[in-house]
mmCIF file with all atom_site columns, C-alpha atoms in Angstrom:
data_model
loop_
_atom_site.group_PDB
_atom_site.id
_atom_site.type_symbol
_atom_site.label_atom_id
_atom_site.label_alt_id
_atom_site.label_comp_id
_atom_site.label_asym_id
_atom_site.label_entity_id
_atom_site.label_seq_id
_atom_site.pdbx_PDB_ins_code
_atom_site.Cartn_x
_atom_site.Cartn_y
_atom_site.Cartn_z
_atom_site.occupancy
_atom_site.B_iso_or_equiv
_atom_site.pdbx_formal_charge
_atom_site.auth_seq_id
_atom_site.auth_comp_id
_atom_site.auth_asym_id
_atom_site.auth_atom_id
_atom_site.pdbx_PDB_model_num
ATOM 1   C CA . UNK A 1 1   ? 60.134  -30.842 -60.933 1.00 44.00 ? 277 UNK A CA 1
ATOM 2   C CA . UNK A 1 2   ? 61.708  -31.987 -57.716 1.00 51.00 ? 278 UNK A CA 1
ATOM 3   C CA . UNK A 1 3   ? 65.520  -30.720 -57.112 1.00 77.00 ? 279 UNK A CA 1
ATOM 4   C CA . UNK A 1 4   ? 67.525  -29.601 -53.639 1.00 90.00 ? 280 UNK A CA 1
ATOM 5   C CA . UNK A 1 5   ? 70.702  -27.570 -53.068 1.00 91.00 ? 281 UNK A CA 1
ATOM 6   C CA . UNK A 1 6   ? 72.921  -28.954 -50.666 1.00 89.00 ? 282 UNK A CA 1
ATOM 7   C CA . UNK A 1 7   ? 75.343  -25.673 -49.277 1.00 87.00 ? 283 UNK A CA 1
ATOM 8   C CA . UNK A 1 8   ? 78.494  -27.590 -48.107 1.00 79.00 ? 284 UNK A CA 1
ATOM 9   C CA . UNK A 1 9   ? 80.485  -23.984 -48.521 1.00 70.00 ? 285 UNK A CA 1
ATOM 10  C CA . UNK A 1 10  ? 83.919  -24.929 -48.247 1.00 62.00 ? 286 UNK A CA 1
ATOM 11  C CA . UNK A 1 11  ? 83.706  -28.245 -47.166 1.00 70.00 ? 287 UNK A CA 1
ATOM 12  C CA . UNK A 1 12  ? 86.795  -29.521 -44.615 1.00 85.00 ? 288 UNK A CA 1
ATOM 13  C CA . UNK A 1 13  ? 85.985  -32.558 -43.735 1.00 86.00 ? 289 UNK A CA 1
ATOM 14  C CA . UNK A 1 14  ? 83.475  -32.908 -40.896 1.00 88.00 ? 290 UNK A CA 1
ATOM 15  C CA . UNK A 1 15  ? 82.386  -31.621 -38.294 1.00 89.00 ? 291 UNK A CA 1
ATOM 16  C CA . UNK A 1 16  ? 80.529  -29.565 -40.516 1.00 90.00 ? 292 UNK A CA 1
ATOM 17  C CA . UNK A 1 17  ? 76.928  -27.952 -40.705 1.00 91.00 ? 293 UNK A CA 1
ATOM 18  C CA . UNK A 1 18  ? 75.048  -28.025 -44.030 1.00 93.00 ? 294 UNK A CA 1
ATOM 19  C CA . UNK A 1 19  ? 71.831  -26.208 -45.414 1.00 94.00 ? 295 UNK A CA 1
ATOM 20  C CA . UNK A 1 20  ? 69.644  -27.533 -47.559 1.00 95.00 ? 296 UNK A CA 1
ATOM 21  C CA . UNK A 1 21  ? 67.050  -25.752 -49.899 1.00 95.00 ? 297 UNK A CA 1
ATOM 22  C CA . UNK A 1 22  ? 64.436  -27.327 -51.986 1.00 94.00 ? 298 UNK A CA 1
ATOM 23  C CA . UNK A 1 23  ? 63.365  -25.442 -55.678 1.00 90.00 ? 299 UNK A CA 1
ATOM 24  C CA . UNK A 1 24  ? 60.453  -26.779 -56.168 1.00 90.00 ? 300 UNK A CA 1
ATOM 25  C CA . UNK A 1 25  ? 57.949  -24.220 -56.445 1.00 88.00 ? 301 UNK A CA 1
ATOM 26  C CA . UNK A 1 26  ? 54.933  -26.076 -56.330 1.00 91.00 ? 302 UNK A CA 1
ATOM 27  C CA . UNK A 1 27  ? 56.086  -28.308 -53.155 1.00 94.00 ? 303 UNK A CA 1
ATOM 28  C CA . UNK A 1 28  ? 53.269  -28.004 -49.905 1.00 96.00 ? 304 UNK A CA 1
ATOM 29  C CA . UNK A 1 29  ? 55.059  -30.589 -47.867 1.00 96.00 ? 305 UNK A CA 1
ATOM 30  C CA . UNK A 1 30  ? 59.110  -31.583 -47.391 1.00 96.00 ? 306 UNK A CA 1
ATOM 31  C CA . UNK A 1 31  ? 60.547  -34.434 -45.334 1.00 96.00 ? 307 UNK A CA 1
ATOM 32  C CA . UNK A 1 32  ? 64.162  -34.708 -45.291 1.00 96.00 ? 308 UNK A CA 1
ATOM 33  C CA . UNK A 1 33  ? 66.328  -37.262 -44.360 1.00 95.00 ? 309 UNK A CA 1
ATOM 34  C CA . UNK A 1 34  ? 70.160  -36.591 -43.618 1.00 93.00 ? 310 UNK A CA 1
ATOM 35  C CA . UNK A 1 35  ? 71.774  -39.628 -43.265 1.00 88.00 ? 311 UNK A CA 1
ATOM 36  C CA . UNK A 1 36  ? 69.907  -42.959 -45.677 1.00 71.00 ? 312 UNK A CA 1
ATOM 37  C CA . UNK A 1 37  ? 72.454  -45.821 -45.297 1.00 73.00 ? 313 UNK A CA 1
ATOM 38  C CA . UNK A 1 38  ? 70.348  -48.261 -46.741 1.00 71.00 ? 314 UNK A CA 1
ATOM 39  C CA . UNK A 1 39  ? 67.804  -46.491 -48.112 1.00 69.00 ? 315 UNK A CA 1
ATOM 40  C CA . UNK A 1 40  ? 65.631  -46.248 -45.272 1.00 82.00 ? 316 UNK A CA 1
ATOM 41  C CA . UNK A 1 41  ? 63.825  -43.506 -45.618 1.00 87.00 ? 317 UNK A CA 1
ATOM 42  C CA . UNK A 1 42  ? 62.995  -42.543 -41.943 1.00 90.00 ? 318 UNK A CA 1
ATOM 43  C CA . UNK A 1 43  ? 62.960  -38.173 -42.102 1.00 92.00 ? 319 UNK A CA 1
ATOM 44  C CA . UNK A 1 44  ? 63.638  -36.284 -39.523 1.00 93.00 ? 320 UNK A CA 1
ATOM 45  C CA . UNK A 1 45  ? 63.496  -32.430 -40.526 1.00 95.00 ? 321 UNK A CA 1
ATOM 46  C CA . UNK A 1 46  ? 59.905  -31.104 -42.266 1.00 96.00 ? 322 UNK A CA 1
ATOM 47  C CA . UNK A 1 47  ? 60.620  -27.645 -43.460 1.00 96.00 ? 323 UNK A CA 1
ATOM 48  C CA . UNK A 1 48  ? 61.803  -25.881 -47.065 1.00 96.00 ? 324 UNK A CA 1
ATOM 49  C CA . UNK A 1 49  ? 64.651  -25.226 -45.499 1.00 95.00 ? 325 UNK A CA 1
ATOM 50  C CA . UNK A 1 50  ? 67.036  -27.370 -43.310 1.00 95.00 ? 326 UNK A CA 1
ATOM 51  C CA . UNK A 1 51  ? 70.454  -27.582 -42.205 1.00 94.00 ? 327 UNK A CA 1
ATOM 52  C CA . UNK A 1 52  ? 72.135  -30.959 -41.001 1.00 94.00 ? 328 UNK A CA 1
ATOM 53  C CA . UNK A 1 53  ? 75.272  -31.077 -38.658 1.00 93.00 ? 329 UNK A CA 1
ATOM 54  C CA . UNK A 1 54  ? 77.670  -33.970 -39.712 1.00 93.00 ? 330 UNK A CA 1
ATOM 55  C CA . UNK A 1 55  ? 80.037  -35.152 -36.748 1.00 92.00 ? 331 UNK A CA 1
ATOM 56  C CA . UNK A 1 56  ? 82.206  -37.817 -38.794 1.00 90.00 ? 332 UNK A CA 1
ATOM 57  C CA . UNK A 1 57  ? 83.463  -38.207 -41.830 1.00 88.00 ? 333 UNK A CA 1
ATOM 58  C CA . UNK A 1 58  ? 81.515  -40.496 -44.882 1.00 88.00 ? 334 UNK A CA 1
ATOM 59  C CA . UNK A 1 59  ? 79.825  -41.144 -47.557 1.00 88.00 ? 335 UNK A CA 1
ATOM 60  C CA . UNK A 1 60  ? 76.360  -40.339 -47.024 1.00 90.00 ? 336 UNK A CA 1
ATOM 61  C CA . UNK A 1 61  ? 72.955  -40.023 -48.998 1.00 90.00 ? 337 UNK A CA 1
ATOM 62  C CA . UNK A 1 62  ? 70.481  -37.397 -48.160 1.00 92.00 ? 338 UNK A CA 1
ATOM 63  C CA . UNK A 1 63  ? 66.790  -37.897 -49.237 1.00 92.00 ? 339 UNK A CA 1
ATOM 64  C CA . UNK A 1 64  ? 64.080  -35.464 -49.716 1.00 94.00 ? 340 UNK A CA 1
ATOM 65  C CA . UNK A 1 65  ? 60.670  -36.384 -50.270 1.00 95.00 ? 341 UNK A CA 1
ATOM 66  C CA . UNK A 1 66  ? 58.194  -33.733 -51.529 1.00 95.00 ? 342 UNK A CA 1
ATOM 67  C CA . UNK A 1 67  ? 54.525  -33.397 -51.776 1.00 96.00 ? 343 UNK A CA 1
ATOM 68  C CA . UNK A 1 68  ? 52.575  -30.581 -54.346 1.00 95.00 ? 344 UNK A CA 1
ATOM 69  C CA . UNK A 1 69  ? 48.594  -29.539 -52.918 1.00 95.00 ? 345 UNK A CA 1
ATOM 70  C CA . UNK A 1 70  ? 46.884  -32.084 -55.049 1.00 96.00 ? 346 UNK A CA 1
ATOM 71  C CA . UNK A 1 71  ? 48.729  -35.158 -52.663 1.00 95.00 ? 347 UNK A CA 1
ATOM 72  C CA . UNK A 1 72  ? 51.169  -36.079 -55.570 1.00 95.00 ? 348 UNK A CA 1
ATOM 73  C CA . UNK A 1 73  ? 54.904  -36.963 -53.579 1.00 94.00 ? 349 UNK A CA 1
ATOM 74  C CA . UNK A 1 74  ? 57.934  -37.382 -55.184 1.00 93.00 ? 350 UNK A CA 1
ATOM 75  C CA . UNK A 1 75  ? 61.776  -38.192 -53.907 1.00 91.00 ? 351 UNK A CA 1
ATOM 76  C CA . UNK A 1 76  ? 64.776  -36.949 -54.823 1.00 90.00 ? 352 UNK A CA 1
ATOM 77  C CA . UNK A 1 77  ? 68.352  -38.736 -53.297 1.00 88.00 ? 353 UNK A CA 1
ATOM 78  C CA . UNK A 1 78  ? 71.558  -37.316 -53.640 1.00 88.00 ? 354 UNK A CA 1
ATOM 79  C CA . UNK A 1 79  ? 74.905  -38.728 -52.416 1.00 87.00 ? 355 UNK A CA 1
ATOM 80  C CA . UNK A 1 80  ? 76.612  -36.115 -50.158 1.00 86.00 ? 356 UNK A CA 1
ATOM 81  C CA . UNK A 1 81  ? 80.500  -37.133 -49.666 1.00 83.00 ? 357 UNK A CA 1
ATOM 82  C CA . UNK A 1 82  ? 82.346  -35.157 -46.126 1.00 86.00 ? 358 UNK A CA 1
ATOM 83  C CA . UNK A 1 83  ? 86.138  -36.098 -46.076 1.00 83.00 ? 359 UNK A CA 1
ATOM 84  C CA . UNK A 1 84  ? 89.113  -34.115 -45.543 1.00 83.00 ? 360 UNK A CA 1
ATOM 85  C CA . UNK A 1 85  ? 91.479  -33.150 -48.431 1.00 78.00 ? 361 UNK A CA 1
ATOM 86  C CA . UNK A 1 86  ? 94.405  -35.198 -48.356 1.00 87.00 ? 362 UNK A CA 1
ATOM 87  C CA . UNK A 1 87  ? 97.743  -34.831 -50.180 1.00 93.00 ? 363 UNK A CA 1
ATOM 88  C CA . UNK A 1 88  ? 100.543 -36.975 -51.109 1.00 96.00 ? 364 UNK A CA 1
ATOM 89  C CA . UNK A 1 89  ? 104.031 -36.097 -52.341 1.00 97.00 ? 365 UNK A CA 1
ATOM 90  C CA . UNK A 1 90  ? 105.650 -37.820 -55.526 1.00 97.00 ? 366 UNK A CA 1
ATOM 91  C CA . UNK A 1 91  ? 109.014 -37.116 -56.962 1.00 97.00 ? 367 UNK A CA 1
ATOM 92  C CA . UNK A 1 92  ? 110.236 -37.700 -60.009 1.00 96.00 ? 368 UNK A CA 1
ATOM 93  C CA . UNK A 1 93  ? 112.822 -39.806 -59.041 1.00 93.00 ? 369 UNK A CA 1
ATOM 94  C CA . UNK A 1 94  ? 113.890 -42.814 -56.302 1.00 94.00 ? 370 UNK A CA 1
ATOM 95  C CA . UNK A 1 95  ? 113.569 -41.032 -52.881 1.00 95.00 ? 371 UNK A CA 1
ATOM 96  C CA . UNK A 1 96  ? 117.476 -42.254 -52.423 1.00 95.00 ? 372 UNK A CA 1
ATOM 97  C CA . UNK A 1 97  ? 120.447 -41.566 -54.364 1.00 95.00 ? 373 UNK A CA 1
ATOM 98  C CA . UNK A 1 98  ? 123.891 -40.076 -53.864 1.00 94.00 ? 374 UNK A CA 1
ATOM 99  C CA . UNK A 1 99  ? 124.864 -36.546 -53.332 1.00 94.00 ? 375 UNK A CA 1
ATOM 100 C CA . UNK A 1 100 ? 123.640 -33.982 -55.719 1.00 94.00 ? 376 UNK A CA 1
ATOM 101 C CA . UNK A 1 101 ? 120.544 -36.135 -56.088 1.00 96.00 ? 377 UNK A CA 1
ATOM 102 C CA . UNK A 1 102 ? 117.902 -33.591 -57.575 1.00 97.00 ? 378 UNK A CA 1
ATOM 103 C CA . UNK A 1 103 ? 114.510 -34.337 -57.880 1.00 97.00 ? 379 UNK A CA 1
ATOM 104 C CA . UNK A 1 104 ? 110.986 -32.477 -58.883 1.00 98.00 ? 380 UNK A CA 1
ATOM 105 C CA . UNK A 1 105 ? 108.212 -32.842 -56.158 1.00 98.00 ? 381 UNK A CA 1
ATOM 106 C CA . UNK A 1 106 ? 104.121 -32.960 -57.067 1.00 97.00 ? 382 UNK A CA 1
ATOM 107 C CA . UNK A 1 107 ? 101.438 -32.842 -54.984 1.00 96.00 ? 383 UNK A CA 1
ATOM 108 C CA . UNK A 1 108 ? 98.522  -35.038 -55.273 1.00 95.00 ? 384 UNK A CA 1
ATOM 109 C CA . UNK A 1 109 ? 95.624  -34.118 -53.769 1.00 92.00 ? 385 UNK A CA 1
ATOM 110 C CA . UNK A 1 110 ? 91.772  -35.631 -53.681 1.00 82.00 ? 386 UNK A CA 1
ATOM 111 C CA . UNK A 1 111 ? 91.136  -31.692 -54.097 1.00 83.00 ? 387 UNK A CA 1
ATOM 112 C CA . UNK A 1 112 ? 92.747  -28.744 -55.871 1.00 89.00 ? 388 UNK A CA 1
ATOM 113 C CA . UNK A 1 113 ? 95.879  -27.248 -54.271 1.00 93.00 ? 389 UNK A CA 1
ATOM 114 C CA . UNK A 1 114 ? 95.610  -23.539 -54.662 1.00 95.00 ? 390 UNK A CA 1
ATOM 115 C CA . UNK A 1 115 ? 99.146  -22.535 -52.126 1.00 97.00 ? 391 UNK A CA 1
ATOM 116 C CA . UNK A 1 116 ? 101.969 -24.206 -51.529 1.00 97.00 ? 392 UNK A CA 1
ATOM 117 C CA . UNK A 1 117 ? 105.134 -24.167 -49.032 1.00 98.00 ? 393 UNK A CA 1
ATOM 118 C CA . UNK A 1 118 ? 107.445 -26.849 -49.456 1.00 98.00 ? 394 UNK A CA 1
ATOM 119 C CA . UNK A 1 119 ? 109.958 -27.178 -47.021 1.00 98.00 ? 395 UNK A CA 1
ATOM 120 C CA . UNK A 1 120 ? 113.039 -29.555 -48.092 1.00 98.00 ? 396 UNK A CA 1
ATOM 121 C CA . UNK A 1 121 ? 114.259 -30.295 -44.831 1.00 97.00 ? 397 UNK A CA 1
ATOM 122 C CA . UNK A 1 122 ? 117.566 -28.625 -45.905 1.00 97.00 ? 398 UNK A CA 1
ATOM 123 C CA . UNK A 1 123 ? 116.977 -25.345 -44.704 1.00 97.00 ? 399 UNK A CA 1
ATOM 124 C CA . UNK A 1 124 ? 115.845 -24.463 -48.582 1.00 98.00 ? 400 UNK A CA 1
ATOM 125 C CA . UNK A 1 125 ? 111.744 -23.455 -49.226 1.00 98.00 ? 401 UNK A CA 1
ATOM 126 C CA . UNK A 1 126 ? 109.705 -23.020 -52.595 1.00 98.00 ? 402 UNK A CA 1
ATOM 127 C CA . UNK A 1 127 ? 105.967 -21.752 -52.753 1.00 98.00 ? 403 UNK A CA 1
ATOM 128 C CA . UNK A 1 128 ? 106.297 -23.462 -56.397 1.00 98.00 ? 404 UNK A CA 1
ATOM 129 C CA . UNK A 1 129 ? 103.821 -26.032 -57.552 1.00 97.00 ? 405 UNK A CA 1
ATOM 130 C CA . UNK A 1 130 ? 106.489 -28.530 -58.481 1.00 97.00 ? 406 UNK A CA 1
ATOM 131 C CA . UNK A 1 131 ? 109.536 -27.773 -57.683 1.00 98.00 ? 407 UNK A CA 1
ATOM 132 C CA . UNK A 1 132 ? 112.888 -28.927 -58.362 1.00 98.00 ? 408 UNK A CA 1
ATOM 133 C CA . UNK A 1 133 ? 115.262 -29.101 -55.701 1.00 98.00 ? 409 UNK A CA 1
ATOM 134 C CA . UNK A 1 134 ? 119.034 -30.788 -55.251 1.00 97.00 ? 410 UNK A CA 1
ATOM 135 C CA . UNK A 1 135 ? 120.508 -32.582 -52.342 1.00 97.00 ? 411 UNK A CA 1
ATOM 136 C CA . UNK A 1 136 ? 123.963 -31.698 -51.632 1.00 95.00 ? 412 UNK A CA 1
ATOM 137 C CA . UNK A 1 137 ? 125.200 -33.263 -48.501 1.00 96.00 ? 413 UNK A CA 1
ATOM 138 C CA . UNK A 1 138 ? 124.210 -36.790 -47.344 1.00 97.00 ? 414 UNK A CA 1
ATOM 139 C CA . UNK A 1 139 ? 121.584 -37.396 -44.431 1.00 97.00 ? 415 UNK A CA 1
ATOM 140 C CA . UNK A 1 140 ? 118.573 -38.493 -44.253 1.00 98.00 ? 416 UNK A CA 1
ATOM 141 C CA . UNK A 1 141 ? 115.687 -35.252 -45.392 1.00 98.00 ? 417 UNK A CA 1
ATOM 142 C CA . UNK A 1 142 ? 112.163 -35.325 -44.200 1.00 98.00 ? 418 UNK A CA 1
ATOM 143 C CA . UNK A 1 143 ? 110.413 -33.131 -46.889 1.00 98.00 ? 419 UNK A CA 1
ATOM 144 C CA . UNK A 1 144 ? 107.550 -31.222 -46.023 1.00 98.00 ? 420 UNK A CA 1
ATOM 145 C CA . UNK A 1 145 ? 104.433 -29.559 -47.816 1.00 98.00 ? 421 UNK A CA 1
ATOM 146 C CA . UNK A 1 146 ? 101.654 -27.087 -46.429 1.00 97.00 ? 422 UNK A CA 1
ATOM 147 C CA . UNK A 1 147 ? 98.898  -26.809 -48.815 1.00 96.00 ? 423 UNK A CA 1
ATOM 148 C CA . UNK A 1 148 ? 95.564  -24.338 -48.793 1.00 93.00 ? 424 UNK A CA 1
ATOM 149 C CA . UNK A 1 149 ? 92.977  -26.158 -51.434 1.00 89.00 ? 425 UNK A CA 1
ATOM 150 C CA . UNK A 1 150 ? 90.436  -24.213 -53.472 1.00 84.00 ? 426 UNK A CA 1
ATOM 151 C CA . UNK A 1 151 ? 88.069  -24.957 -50.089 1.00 80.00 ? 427 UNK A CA 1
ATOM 152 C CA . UNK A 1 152 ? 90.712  -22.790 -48.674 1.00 84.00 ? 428 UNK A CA 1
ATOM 153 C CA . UNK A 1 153 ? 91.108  -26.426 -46.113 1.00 87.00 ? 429 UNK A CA 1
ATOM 154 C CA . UNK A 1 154 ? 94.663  -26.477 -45.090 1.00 89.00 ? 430 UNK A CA 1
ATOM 155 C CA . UNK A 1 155 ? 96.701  -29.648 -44.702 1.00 91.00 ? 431 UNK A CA 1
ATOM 156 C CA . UNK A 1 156 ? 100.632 -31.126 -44.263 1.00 94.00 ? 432 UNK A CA 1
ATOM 157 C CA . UNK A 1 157 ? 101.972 -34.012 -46.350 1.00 96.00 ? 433 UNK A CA 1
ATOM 158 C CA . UNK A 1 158 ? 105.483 -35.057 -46.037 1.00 97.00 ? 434 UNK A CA 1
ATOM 159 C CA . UNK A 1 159 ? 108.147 -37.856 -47.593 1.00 97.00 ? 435 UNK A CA 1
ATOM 160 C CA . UNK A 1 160 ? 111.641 -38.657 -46.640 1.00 98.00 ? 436 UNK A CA 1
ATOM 161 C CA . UNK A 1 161 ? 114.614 -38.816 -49.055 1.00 98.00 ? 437 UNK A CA 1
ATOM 162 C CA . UNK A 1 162 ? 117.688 -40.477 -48.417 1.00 97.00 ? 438 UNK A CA 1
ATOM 163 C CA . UNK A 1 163 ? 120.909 -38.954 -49.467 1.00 97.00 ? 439 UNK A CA 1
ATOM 164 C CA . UNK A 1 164 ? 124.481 -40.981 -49.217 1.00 96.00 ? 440 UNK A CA 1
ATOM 165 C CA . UNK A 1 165 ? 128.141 -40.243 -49.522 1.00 94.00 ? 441 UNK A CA 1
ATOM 166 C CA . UNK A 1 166 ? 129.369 -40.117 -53.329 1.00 88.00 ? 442 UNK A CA 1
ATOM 167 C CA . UNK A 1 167 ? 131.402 -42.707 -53.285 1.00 85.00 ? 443 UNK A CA 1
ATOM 168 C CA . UNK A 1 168 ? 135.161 -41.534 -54.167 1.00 81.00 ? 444 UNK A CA 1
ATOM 169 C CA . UNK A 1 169 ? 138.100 -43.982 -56.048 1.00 83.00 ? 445 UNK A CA 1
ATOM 170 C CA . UNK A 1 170 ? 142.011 -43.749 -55.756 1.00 78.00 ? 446 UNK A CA 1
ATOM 171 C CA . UNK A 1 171 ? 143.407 -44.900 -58.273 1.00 73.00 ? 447 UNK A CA 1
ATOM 172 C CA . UNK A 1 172 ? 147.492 -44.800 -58.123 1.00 73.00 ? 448 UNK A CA 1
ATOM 173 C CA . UNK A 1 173 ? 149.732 -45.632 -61.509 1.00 69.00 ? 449 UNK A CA 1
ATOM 174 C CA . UNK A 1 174 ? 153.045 -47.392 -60.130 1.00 68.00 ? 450 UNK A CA 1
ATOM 175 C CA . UNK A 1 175 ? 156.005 -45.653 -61.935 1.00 69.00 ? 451 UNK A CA 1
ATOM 176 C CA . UNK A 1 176 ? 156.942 -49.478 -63.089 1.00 67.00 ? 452 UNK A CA 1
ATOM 177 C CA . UNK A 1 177 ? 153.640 -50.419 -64.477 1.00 63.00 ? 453 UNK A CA 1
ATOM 178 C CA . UNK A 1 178 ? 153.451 -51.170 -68.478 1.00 65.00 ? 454 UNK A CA 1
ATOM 179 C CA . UNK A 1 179 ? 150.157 -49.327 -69.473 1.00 64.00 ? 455 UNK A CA 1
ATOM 180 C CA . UNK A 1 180 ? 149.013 -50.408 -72.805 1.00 63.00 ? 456 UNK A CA 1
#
């Protein structure tokens, strides 16, 4: 039985150092390699134990080969992903209408969000999830959101919403008119 553990402990994106374990009990020899593009196997670290700094974020696949006393190997690859979280704001309606436009604003996020601080660009906050918020002047509104994931990473996403005049109609009655 052949297995690693690969301690990414919190991962923010890179630059980021990782340790690596092997479990196999009845492993003599280890040769690890980090970073397997193409399936190269070329290893660079020969211990139990390792730890790997990454510079740049990727997709990358990290290769241990193992060997037991009696000369019998065997290789285990795992794919090891190092990106940033990243958010994005929806709402739950066009990002332009007229005064009084109100709207509900998500977050979506390639991890989960665990804080939030929206900022409406309004002077008006929430530290809801999704909150609902309404527009009561025009102008233009760049809408802001500071997130903590469950990696406790922190990041900003922000939209703009467009907010115009309601328009307003005058209608006269002439005292001579025939309504019918």
């Amino acid at each position: 039985q052949s297995g690693f553990i690969a301690d990414l402990q919190g991962v923010c994106g890179s630059p980021i150092t990782v340790k690596f374990s092997d479990t196999t009990s009845s492993a003599v020899k280890w040769e690890w390699d980090f970073d397997n593009p193409y399936y190269t196997f070329i290893p660079t670290v020969f211990t139990q134990n390792a730890t790997y700094a990454y510079t740049a974020d990727s997709y990358y696949n990290v290769t241990l080969r193992i060997t037991n006393a009696a000369g019998c190997s065997v290789t285990s690859n795992r794919p090891l992903n190092i990106f940033k979280a990243n958010a994005s704001i929806s709402t739950s309606t066009w990002r332009y209408g007229c005064e009084t436009l109100t709207t509900t604003f998500t977050a979506n996020s390639t991890v989960d969000i665990k804080q939030w601080t929206w900022d409406f660009g309004d002077g008006q906050t929430s530290l809801e999830s999704n909150p609902s918020h309404t527009f009561n002047k025009p102008g233009s509104y760049q809408v802001s959101l500071q997130y903590i994931n469950v990696n406790d990473c922190k990041g900003t996403a922000t939209t703009n919403i467009e907010v115009y005049e309601q328009p307003h109609i005058n209608l006269r009655i002439l005292h001579d008119s025939v309504i019918c």
